[in-house]
Coordinates of C-alpha atoms in Angstrom, one line a residue:
S636 CA 72.5 -1.0 26.3
I637 CA 74.7 2.1 26.6
Q638 CA 77.1 1.6 29.5
G639 CA 79.4 4.0 31.4
L640 CA 77.6 7.2 30.8
E641 CA 76.9 7.6 34.5
K642 CA 80.6 8.4 34.9
L643 CA 80.0 11.5 32.6
P644 CA 77.6 13.7 34.4
C645 CA 78.9 16.9 32.8
L646 CA 78.5 15.5 29.3
L647 CA 77.0 18.2 27.0
N648 CA 76.9 16.6 23.5
L649 CA 76.2 12.8 22.9
S650 CA 76.2 11.4 19.3
L651 CA 75.3 7.7 19.1
S652 CA 74.1 7.7 15.5
Q653 CA 74.4 4.6 13.4
N654 CA 75.0 2.1 16.2
R655 CA 71.9 -0.3 15.8
I656 CA 70.6 0.9 19.1
E657 CA 67.2 -0.5 19.8
E658 CA 66.3 1.1 23.1
I659 CA 67.2 4.1 25.1
E660 CA 67.3 3.7 28.9
S661 CA 66.9 6.7 31.2
L662 CA 69.6 9.4 30.6
K663 CA 68.1 11.8 33.1
F664 CA 71.3 11.7 35.2
L665 CA 73.1 13.6 32.3
A666 CA 71.6 16.8 33.6
R667 CA 73.7 19.1 31.6
L668 CA 73.2 17.3 28.1
D669 CA 72.0 19.7 25.6
A670 CA 72.4 17.8 22.4
F671 CA 71.5 14.2 21.7
D672 CA 71.8 12.4 18.3
V673 CA 70.5 9.0 18.0
S674 CA 69.8 9.1 14.4
F675 CA 69.8 6.0 12.2
N676 CA 69.4 3.4 14.8
R677 CA 66.7 0.9 15.4
I678 CA 64.8 2.7 18.1
K679 CA 61.0 2.0 18.2
F680 CA 60.0 4.1 21.3
L681 CA 61.4 7.1 23.3
G682 CA 59.7 7.6 26.5
T683 CA 60.3 10.5 28.9
C684 CA 63.7 9.1 29.7
L685 CA 65.8 12.2 28.4
P686 CA 67.2 15.0 30.6
Q687 CA 65.2 18.2 30.6
S688 CA 68.3 20.1 29.6
L689 CA 68.1 18.9 26.0
L690 CA 68.0 21.7 23.3
F691 CA 68.6 19.5 20.2
L692 CA 67.4 16.0 19.5
N693 CA 68.0 14.0 16.3
T694 CA 65.9 10.8 15.9
K695 CA 66.0 10.6 12.1
G696 CA 66.2 7.2 10.6
N697 CA 64.6 5.3 13.4
P698 CA 61.4 3.2 13.0
L699 CA 59.7 4.8 16.1
T700 CA 56.8 2.5 15.3
E701 CA 55.7 2.5 19.0
M702 CA 55.4 6.2 19.2
S703 CA 51.8 7.4 19.2
E704 CA 50.7 11.1 19.0
D705 CA 50.3 11.0 22.8
S706 CA 53.8 9.6 23.2
W707 CA 55.3 12.4 21.1
H708 CA 53.4 15.0 23.1
A709 CA 54.6 13.5 26.4
L710 CA 58.2 13.5 25.0
F711 CA 58.1 17.1 24.1
A712 CA 56.3 18.0 27.2
S713 CA 59.1 16.4 29.2
L714 CA 61.7 18.6 27.4
P715 CA 60.9 22.1 28.2
L716 CA 64.1 23.6 26.6
L717 CA 64.0 21.7 23.4
R718 CA 64.4 23.9 20.5
T719 CA 65.3 21.7 17.5
H720 CA 64.1 18.2 16.6
N721 CA 65.6 16.5 13.5
S722 CA 67.2 19.7 12.4
E723 CA 63.7 21.5 12.5
D724 CA 63.1 24.4 14.8
L725 CA 60.3 23.9 17.2
P726 CA 57.9 26.6 18.2
P727 CA 58.7 28.3 21.6
P728 CA 56.5 27.1 24.4
P729 CA 53.9 29.6 25.5
P730 CA 54.8 31.8 28.4
K731 CA 53.8 30.3 31.8
D732 CA 52.1 33.4 32.9
A733 CA 50.2 34.0 29.7
P734 CA 46.6 34.9 30.5
S735 CA 44.0 32.4 29.3
R736 CA 41.3 33.8 26.8

């Protein structure tokens, strides 16, 4: 597990690539984190454990074998500010006040 991060609440950028990490525990206490790179680890699942402040997320090179389509949807829904995943721009979310058709 990743230890000591709770002592860094103002952390903005966290790169943990190529560390053989298998699991990510809740990082919601890193309320200012805007970039998180966990590429090329051994992560099989990412729940809704990431802070809502994330703008950039890199998960390339992980097996993510336990991530269903619903899991991905839940993850992205929990990250309203996310703009880039694996170096690819994401479409902007629809406006909250958009009229339904």
